[in-house]
C-alpha cells in the first residue's frame, strides 16, 4: 500500500478509536455513576440508549452532509463538538443533564461513519476496500481492548467525572491533527498522478470536484435527495444489509454498554478486574475484523465469486455470535471470558458490512445510502440497552442473552434471503 494511503488509513483508525471511546466510556463509568446519581437499571438503560436516539435520527442528514462537505473540514468540526459534549457530561448531576449530553454526542457523531466510508471509497480501489474498512473499523475494538484496563484504573484513581474530561480533551487535540493530516485525493499534493490513475482504474471514486463542482458527474450528484431516498428505501438488497446491520449491532451494543455491569452484577467479578476481563472479547473482535477483511479481499483477488467472498465472513461471524447464549451455563470466570470472546470474535468477523454499501449503493448516493444503513443499524443502540434494562431480573441476564441470540438468527436470514446477488443498485433517473 502506498505510504499516503496508509497514513490516511491510520488516521481513520485513530479517529474511530476516539469516536468509540467517547460513545462507550459511559459503560466504564456506569457503576459508579449510577451509584452517585442514584439511577435504577431502567434509568441506566435510558442513559445507554440516549446516545443512539439522535445518532440514528441524524444518520440520513449526516450521510447527505458527508456527500457535500469535505472530510478535512467536517470531521474536525464534529470531533470538537462531540468532545465538548463529552466534557460537559462529566459535570452532570442529574439524569436529565446526563441524557442531554448523551443526545448531543449522538448528534455530532452521527455523520462519522458515512464520512469514513466516503474517505475509503475515495482512497481505495474496490479490491482493497474490505481490508481498509476492516482496518479502520477494528479501531472500535482494539482501542477499547487496550484502553479498557487503563480507563478502569483511571476512573478508580480520579473518578468517573475526570474520565469524561480526559476523553473530551483527547478528541479536541485529535480534531486539530486530522485537519493538518487529511486531504481528499483530488487535493492531496503528496499523491502522484500515476497513483491517482491507478486508484481510479481500480474503482476509487477520487473525482470529488467533478462530482460536486459541476463536472461530468455533477448532474448525477445533484439528483434530488428524495429520489435517492426512494431508491435507498425500496431496494430489497439494501433492506437486507440494513436489517443485518441492526442484528449485528445488537451484539455490539451489549458489549459497549451493559457488558461491564453484567460482569460485576451477574457474574460477581470485582470492578478492579473488569477492565482486564472485558478487554479479552474486544481483542477477539479485533482479530475477527482483521481476519474478515483480509480473507474477503484475498478471496476476491483469487477470483472467488463476489457474493461468496463478501458474505461468507459475515454469515460465519453472525453464527458464531449466537454462542453467547451458552454463557448462561458457564460456571467460572474463565468460561465466561472464552464464551464472550468467541461471540465477539464472530461479531468482529461480521463487521465488514460497510463493504456492501460501497458495492450496492448507487454511485451518486453512497453517503445517503450509508446514512440509511447506519440509521437502521443505529436503532439497535436505541432498542438494545432499553430491552436489556427491562429484561434484567435483579442481576439475572439470562433473558437478555436469549434475546440477543434470537436477533442474530434474524441477521442470518437477512443476508441469505434478502441481499441475494451482489450487484450495484441502479441510480434514480435525473430528469
Coordinates of C-alpha atoms in Angstrom, one line a residue:
X1 CA 0.0 0.0 0.0
X2 CA 1.4 3.4 -0.9
X3 CA 2.6 5.4 2.1
X4 CA 0.0 8.2 1.7
X5 CA -3.0 5.8 1.6
X6 CA -1.5 4.0 4.7
X7 CA -1.3 7.4 6.5
X8 CA -5.0 8.1 5.7
X9 CA -6.0 4.7 6.9
X10 CA -4.1 5.1 10.2
X11 CA -5.7 8.5 10.7
X12 CA -9.2 6.9 10.2
X13 CA -8.2 4.2 12.7
X14 CA -7.3 6.7 15.4
X15 CA -10.5 8.7 14.7
X16 CA -12.6 5.6 15.1
X17 CA -10.8 4.8 18.4
X18 CA -11.7 8.3 19.7
X19 CA -15.2 8.0 18.3
X20 CA -15.9 4.8 20.2
X21 CA -14.1 6.0 23.3
X22 CA -16.5 8.9 23.6
X23 CA -19.6 6.9 23.0
X24 CA -18.7 3.9 25.2
X25 CA -16.8 5.5 28.2
X26 CA -20.3 5.6 29.8
X27 CA -20.1 1.8 30.2
X28 CA -17.0 2.1 32.3
X29 CA -18.4 4.9 34.3
X30 CA -21.8 3.3 34.7
X31 CA -21.4 1.5 38.0
X32 CA -20.0 4.5 40.0
X33 CA -22.1 7.0 38.1
X34 CA -25.4 5.1 38.8
X35 CA -24.5 4.9 42.5
X36 CA -23.6 8.6 42.8
X37 CA -26.7 9.8 40.9
X38 CA -29.0 7.0 42.4
X39 CA -30.0 5.7 39.0
X40 CA -32.1 2.5 38.5
X41 CA -31.5 -0.2 35.9
X42 CA -34.2 1.2 33.7
X43 CA -32.8 4.7 34.1
X44 CA -29.3 3.4 33.1
X45 CA -30.9 1.8 30.1
X46 CA -32.2 5.2 29.1
X47 CA -28.8 6.7 29.6
X48 CA -27.2 4.0 27.5
X49 CA -29.8 4.4 24.8
X50 CA -29.9 8.2 24.7
X51 CA -26.8 8.5 22.5
X52 CA -28.5 6.4 19.8
X53 CA -31.7 8.4 19.7
X54 CA -30.0 11.2 17.8
X55 CA -27.2 9.1 16.4
X56 CA -29.8 7.1 14.5
X57 CA -32.1 10.0 13.7
X58 CA -29.3 12.1 12.2
X59 CA -27.8 9.3 10.0
X60 CA -29.6 10.3 6.9
X61 CA -28.8 14.1 7.2
X62 CA -25.3 13.0 8.2
X63 CA -25.0 10.9 5.1
X64 CA -26.1 13.8 2.9
X65 CA -23.7 16.1 4.7
X66 CA -20.9 13.6 4.1
X67 CA -21.6 13.7 0.4
X68 CA -21.4 17.5 0.3
X69 CA -18.7 18.7 2.8
X70 CA -15.1 17.7 2.5
X71 CA -13.9 15.4 5.4
X72 CA -11.0 17.7 6.1
X73 CA -13.4 20.4 7.3
X74 CA -16.4 18.4 8.5
X75 CA -14.6 15.8 10.7
X76 CA -12.6 18.3 12.9
X77 CA -15.8 20.4 13.5
X78 CA -17.7 17.3 14.5
X79 CA -14.9 16.0 16.7
X80 CA -14.6 19.2 18.6
X81 CA -18.4 19.5 19.2
X82 CA -18.8 15.9 20.4
X83 CA -15.7 16.2 22.6
X84 CA -17.1 19.4 24.2
X85 CA -20.3 17.4 24.9
X86 CA -18.3 14.6 26.5
X87 CA -16.5 17.1 28.8
X88 CA -19.8 18.6 29.9
X89 CA -21.1 15.1 30.5
X90 CA -18.6 14.9 33.4
X91 CA -20.4 17.8 35.0
X92 CA -23.8 16.1 35.0
X93 CA -25.6 16.0 38.4
X94 CA -29.0 14.7 37.2
X95 CA -30.5 12.1 34.9
X96 CA -31.8 14.8 32.6
X97 CA -28.5 16.6 32.1
X98 CA -26.7 13.2 31.5
X99 CA -29.3 12.3 28.9
X100 CA -29.0 15.7 27.2
X101 CA -25.2 15.3 27.0
X102 CA -25.5 11.8 25.5
X103 CA -28.0 13.1 23.0
X104 CA -25.6 15.8 21.9
X105 CA -22.7 13.3 21.5
X106 CA -25.1 11.3 19.3
X107 CA -25.9 14.3 17.1
X108 CA -22.3 15.2 16.4
X109 CA -21.1 11.6 15.9
X110 CA -23.9 10.7 13.5
X111 CA -22.1 11.6 10.2
X112 CA -18.8 9.9 11.3
X113 CA -19.3 6.5 9.6
X114 CA -20.7 8.0 6.4
X115 CA -17.6 10.1 6.4
X116 CA -15.4 7.1 7.0
X117 CA -17.0 5.3 4.1
X118 CA -16.6 8.4 1.9
X119 CA -12.9 8.5 2.7
X120 CA -12.3 4.8 2.0
X121 CA -14.4 4.9 -1.2
X122 CA -12.3 7.9 -2.4
X123 CA -8.9 6.5 -1.5
X124 CA -9.1 2.7 -2.0
X125 CA -9.8 0.6 -5.1
X126 CA -12.6 -2.0 -4.8
X127 CA -10.2 -5.0 -4.4
X128 CA -8.6 -3.4 -1.3
X129 CA -11.7 -1.8 0.2
X130 CA -12.8 -4.6 2.5
X131 CA -9.4 -4.8 4.1
X132 CA -9.3 -1.0 4.5
X133 CA -12.8 -1.0 6.1
X134 CA -11.8 -3.8 8.4
X135 CA -8.6 -2.0 9.4
X136 CA -10.3 1.3 10.5
X137 CA -13.3 -0.5 11.9
X138 CA -11.0 -2.6 14.1
X139 CA -10.2 0.6 15.9
X140 CA -13.5 0.4 17.7
X141 CA -12.4 -2.9 19.2
X142 CA -8.6 -2.7 19.5
X143 CA -8.7 0.7 21.0
X144 CA -11.2 -0.3 23.7
X145 CA -9.4 -3.6 24.3
X146 CA -6.2 -1.8 25.3
X147 CA -7.9 1.2 26.8
X148 CA -10.4 -0.7 29.0
X149 CA -7.9 -1.6 31.7
X150 CA -6.5 2.0 31.6
X151 CA -9.9 3.5 31.8
X152 CA -10.9 1.4 34.8
X153 CA -7.7 2.3 36.5
X154 CA -8.0 6.0 35.6
X155 CA -11.6 6.1 37.0
X156 CA -10.5 4.2 40.2
X157 CA -7.9 6.9 40.8
X158 CA -9.6 10.1 39.6
X159 CA -13.3 9.3 39.5
X160 CA -15.9 9.0 36.7
X161 CA -16.1 12.7 36.1
X162 CA -12.4 13.0 35.3
X163 CA -12.8 10.1 32.9
X164 CA -15.1 12.2 30.7
X165 CA -12.9 15.3 31.0
X166 CA -9.9 13.3 29.7
X167 CA -11.7 11.7 26.9
X168 CA -13.1 15.0 25.6
X169 CA -9.6 16.6 25.7
X170 CA -8.1 13.9 23.6
X171 CA -10.8 14.4 21.0
X172 CA -10.2 18.1 20.7
X173 CA -6.5 17.6 20.2
X174 CA -7.1 15.0 17.5
X175 CA -9.5 17.3 15.6
X176 CA -6.6 19.7 15.1
X177 CA -4.3 16.9 14.0
X178 CA -6.9 15.5 11.5
X179 CA -7.2 18.9 9.8
X180 CA -3.5 19.1 9.3
X181 CA -3.1 15.5 8.0
X182 CA -6.1 14.9 5.7
X183 CA -6.7 15.9 2.1
X184 CA -9.1 14.3 -0.5
X185 CA -7.2 12.6 -3.3
X186 CA -8.0 15.4 -5.8
X187 CA -6.4 17.9 -3.5
X188 CA -3.5 16.0 -2.0
X189 CA -0.2 17.3 -3.3
X190 CA 1.6 14.2 -1.9
X191 CA -0.3 11.9 -4.2
X192 CA 1.3 11.3 -7.6
X193 CA -0.7 11.4 -10.8
X194 CA 0.1 7.7 -11.6
X195 CA -1.2 6.8 -8.2
X196 CA -4.4 8.7 -8.9
X197 CA -4.9 7.0 -12.2
X198 CA -4.3 3.6 -10.7
X199 CA -6.7 4.3 -7.9
X200 CA -9.4 5.5 -10.3
X201 CA -8.9 2.5 -12.6
X202 CA -9.4 0.2 -9.6
X203 CA -12.7 1.8 -8.7
X204 CA -11.7 4.5 -6.2
X205 CA -14.0 7.5 -6.5
X206 CA -11.4 10.2 -6.5
X207 CA -13.3 12.7 -8.6
X208 CA -14.7 14.8 -5.7
X209 CA -14.6 18.1 -7.5
X210 CA -16.0 16.5 -10.7
X211 CA -19.0 15.1 -8.7
X212 CA -19.7 18.2 -6.7
X213 CA -18.4 21.3 -8.6
X214 CA -20.2 20.9 -11.9
X215 CA -18.1 18.4 -13.8
X216 CA -19.2 15.4 -15.9
X217 CA -20.8 13.6 -13.0
X218 CA -22.3 16.7 -11.3
X219 CA -25.7 16.2 -12.7
X220 CA -25.9 12.7 -11.1
X221 CA -24.6 14.1 -7.9
X222 CA -27.3 16.7 -7.9
X223 CA -30.1 14.1 -8.2
X224 CA -32.9 15.1 -5.9
X225 CA -32.4 13.8 -2.4
X226 CA -36.0 12.4 -2.4
X227 CA -35.2 10.4 -5.5
X228 CA -32.1 8.9 -3.9
X229 CA -34.0 8.2 -0.7
X230 CA -36.7 6.4 -2.6
X231 CA -34.0 4.0 -4.0
X232 CA -32.4 3.6 -0.6
X233 CA -35.7 2.6 0.9
X234 CA -37.2 0.5 -1.9
X235 CA -34.4 -2.0 -2.7
X236 CA -34.7 -5.5 -1.2
X237 CA -30.9 -5.9 -1.3
X238 CA -30.4 -2.7 0.7
X239 CA -33.0 -3.7 3.2
X240 CA -31.2 -7.0 3.7
X241 CA -28.0 -5.2 4.7
X242 CA -30.0 -2.7 6.8
X243 CA -31.7 -5.5 8.8
X244 CA -28.4 -7.4 9.0
X245 CA -26.7 -4.4 10.5
X246 CA -29.4 -4.0 13.1
X247 CA -28.8 -7.6 14.2
X248 CA -25.0 -7.4 14.2
X249 CA -25.3 -4.1 16.1
X250 CA -27.4 -5.7 18.8
X251 CA -24.5 -7.8 20.0
X252 CA -22.0 -4.9 19.6
X253 CA -24.2 -2.6 21.7
X254 CA -24.4 -5.2 24.5
X255 CA -20.6 -5.2 24.8
X256 CA -20.4 -1.4 24.5
X257 CA -23.0 -0.7 27.2
X258 CA -24.1 -3.4 29.6
X259 CA -21.1 -5.8 29.5
X260 CA -19.1 -4.4 32.4
X261 CA -22.3 -4.3 34.5
X262 CA -23.0 -7.9 33.5
X263 CA -19.6 -9.0 34.7
X264 CA -19.9 -7.2 38.1
X265 CA -23.5 -7.8 39.0
X266 CA -24.4 -11.1 37.2
X267 CA -21.0 -12.9 37.4
X268 CA -19.8 -11.3 40.7
X269 CA -16.4 -10.1 39.3
X270 CA -14.6 -7.4 41.2
X271 CA -14.7 -4.0 39.4
X272 CA -10.9 -3.8 39.5
X273 CA -10.7 -6.9 37.4
X274 CA -13.4 -5.9 34.9
X275 CA -11.0 -3.9 32.7
X276 CA -8.8 -6.9 32.0
X277 CA -11.6 -9.5 31.6
X278 CA -13.6 -7.1 29.4
X279 CA -10.6 -6.5 27.2
X280 CA -10.4 -10.1 26.0
X281 CA -13.6 -10.0 23.9
X282 CA -12.6 -6.7 22.4
X283 CA -9.2 -8.2 21.3
X284 CA -11.1 -11.2 19.9
X285 CA -13.4 -8.9 17.9
X286 CA -10.3 -7.0 16.6
X287 CA -8.8 -10.3 15.4
X288 CA -12.2 -11.2 13.8
X289 CA -12.4 -7.9 11.9
X290 CA -8.8 -8.1 10.5
X291 CA -9.3 -11.7 9.5
X292 CA -12.6 -10.9 7.8
X293 CA -11.3 -8.1 5.7
X294 CA -8.1 -9.8 4.8
X295 CA -9.8 -13.1 3.9
X296 CA -12.5 -11.4 1.9
X297 CA -10.1 -9.3 -0.2
X298 CA -7.9 -12.4 -0.7
X299 CA -10.9 -14.4 -2.0
X300 CA -11.8 -11.6 -4.4
X301 CA -8.2 -11.4 -5.7
X302 CA -8.3 -15.2 -6.2
X303 CA -11.4 -14.9 -8.4
X304 CA -13.9 -16.2 -5.9
X305 CA -17.5 -15.0 -6.6
X306 CA -18.1 -11.6 -5.1
X307 CA -21.2 -12.7 -3.2
X308 CA -19.4 -15.6 -1.5
X309 CA -16.2 -13.6 -0.8
X310 CA -18.1 -10.8 0.9
X311 CA -20.9 -12.7 2.5
X312 CA -19.1 -15.7 3.9
X313 CA -17.2 -13.9 6.7
X314 CA -20.4 -12.1 7.7
X315 CA -22.6 -15.2 7.9
X316 CA -20.0 -17.2 9.8
X317 CA -19.5 -14.3 12.2
X318 CA -23.2 -13.9 12.9
X319 CA -23.5 -17.7 13.5
X320 CA -20.6 -17.6 16.0
X321 CA -22.2 -14.6 17.8
X322 CA -25.1 -16.9 18.9
X323 CA -22.6 -18.8 21.1
X324 CA -23.0 -16.0 23.8
X325 CA -26.2 -17.7 25.0
X326 CA -24.1 -20.5 26.3
X327 CA -22.7 -18.1 29.0
X328 CA -26.0 -18.9 30.9
X329 CA -24.4 -22.3 31.8
X330 CA -20.8 -21.0 32.4
X331 CA -19.5 -21.8 35.9
X332 CA -16.2 -19.9 36.1
X333 CA -14.9 -16.5 35.1
X334 CA -12.6 -18.2 32.5
X335 CA -15.5 -19.9 30.8
X336 CA -17.4 -16.6 30.6
X337 CA -14.4 -14.9 29.1
X338 CA -13.9 -17.6 26.5
X339 CA -17.6 -17.7 25.5
X340 CA -17.9 -14.0 25.3
X341 CA -14.6 -13.7 23.4
X342 CA -15.9 -16.3 20.8
X343 CA -19.2 -14.4 20.4
X344 CA -17.5 -11.1 20.0
X345 CA -14.9 -12.6 17.6
X346 CA -17.8 -13.6 15.5
X347 CA -19.3 -10.1 15.7
X348 CA -16.0 -8.7 14.6
X349 CA -15.8 -11.2 11.7
X350 CA -19.3 -10.0 10.6
X351 CA -18.4 -6.3 10.9
X352 CA -17.1 -5.5 7.4
X353 CA -20.7 -4.8 6.3
X354 CA -19.8 -1.3 5.1
X355 CA -18.3 -3.1 2.0
X356 CA -21.9 -3.8 0.9
X357 CA -22.7 -0.1 0.8
X358 CA -19.6 0.5 -1.4
X359 CA -20.7 -2.3 -3.7
X360 CA -24.5 -2.0 -3.7
X361 CA -25.4 1.7 -3.3
X362 CA -25.8 3.9 -6.4
X363 CA -22.5 5.7 -7.0
X364 CA -24.0 9.2 -6.5
X365 CA -25.8 8.3 -3.3
X366 CA -23.2 6.3 -1.3
X367 CA -23.4 8.8 1.6
X368 CA -27.2 8.8 1.6
X369 CA -27.5 5.0 1.5
X370 CA -24.7 4.8 4.1
X371 CA -26.8 7.1 6.3
X372 CA -29.9 4.9 6.0
X373 CA -27.7 1.9 6.7
X374 CA -26.2 3.4 9.8
X375 CA -29.6 4.8 10.8
X376 CA -31.3 1.4 10.9
X377 CA -28.2 -0.2 12.3
X378 CA -28.1 2.5 14.9
X379 CA -31.6 1.7 16.0
X380 CA -30.1 -1.4 17.7
X381 CA -28.3 1.1 20.0
X382 CA -31.7 2.6 20.8
X383 CA -33.5 -0.7 21.3
X384 CA -30.9 -3.0 22.9
X385 CA -30.0 -1.0 26.1
X386 CA -33.7 -0.4 26.8
X387 CA -34.7 -4.0 26.2
X388 CA -31.9 -5.4 28.3
X389 CA -32.7 -3.0 31.1
X390 CA -36.3 -4.3 31.0
X391 CA -35.3 -7.9 30.7
X392 CA -32.8 -8.0 33.6
X393 CA -34.3 -9.6 36.6
X394 CA -32.3 -8.4 39.6
X395 CA -28.9 -9.5 38.4
X396 CA -30.1 -12.2 36.1
X397 CA -29.1 -11.5 32.5
X398 CA -30.4 -14.8 31.1
X399 CA -33.4 -13.3 29.2
X400 CA -31.2 -10.7 27.7
X401 CA -28.7 -13.3 26.4
X402 CA -31.6 -15.3 24.8
X403 CA -33.0 -12.1 23.2
X404 CA -29.6 -11.3 21.5
X405 CA -29.3 -14.9 20.2
X406 CA -32.7 -14.7 18.6
X407 CA -31.9 -11.4 16.9
X408 CA -28.6 -12.7 15.5
X409 CA -30.5 -15.6 13.9
X410 CA -32.7 -13.0 12.1
X411 CA -29.4 -11.5 10.8
X412 CA -28.6 -14.8 9.1
X413 CA -32.0 -14.7 7.3
X414 CA -31.3 -11.1 6.2
X415 CA -28.1 -11.9 4.4
X416 CA -29.0 -15.3 3.0
X417 CA -32.5 -14.4 1.7
X418 CA -32.8 -10.7 1.2
X419 CA -29.5 -9.5 0.0
X420 CA -29.1 -12.0 -2.9
X421 CA -26.6 -11.4 -5.7
X422 CA -24.0 -8.6 -5.0
X423 CA -24.6 -6.0 -7.7
X424 CA -24.9 -2.2 -7.6
X425 CA -28.5 -0.9 -7.3
X426 CA -29.3 1.3 -10.3
X427 CA -29.2 5.1 -9.7
X428 CA -32.5 7.0 -9.9
X429 CA -33.0 8.8 -13.2
X430 CA -32.4 12.6 -13.1
X431 CA -34.9 14.2 -15.4

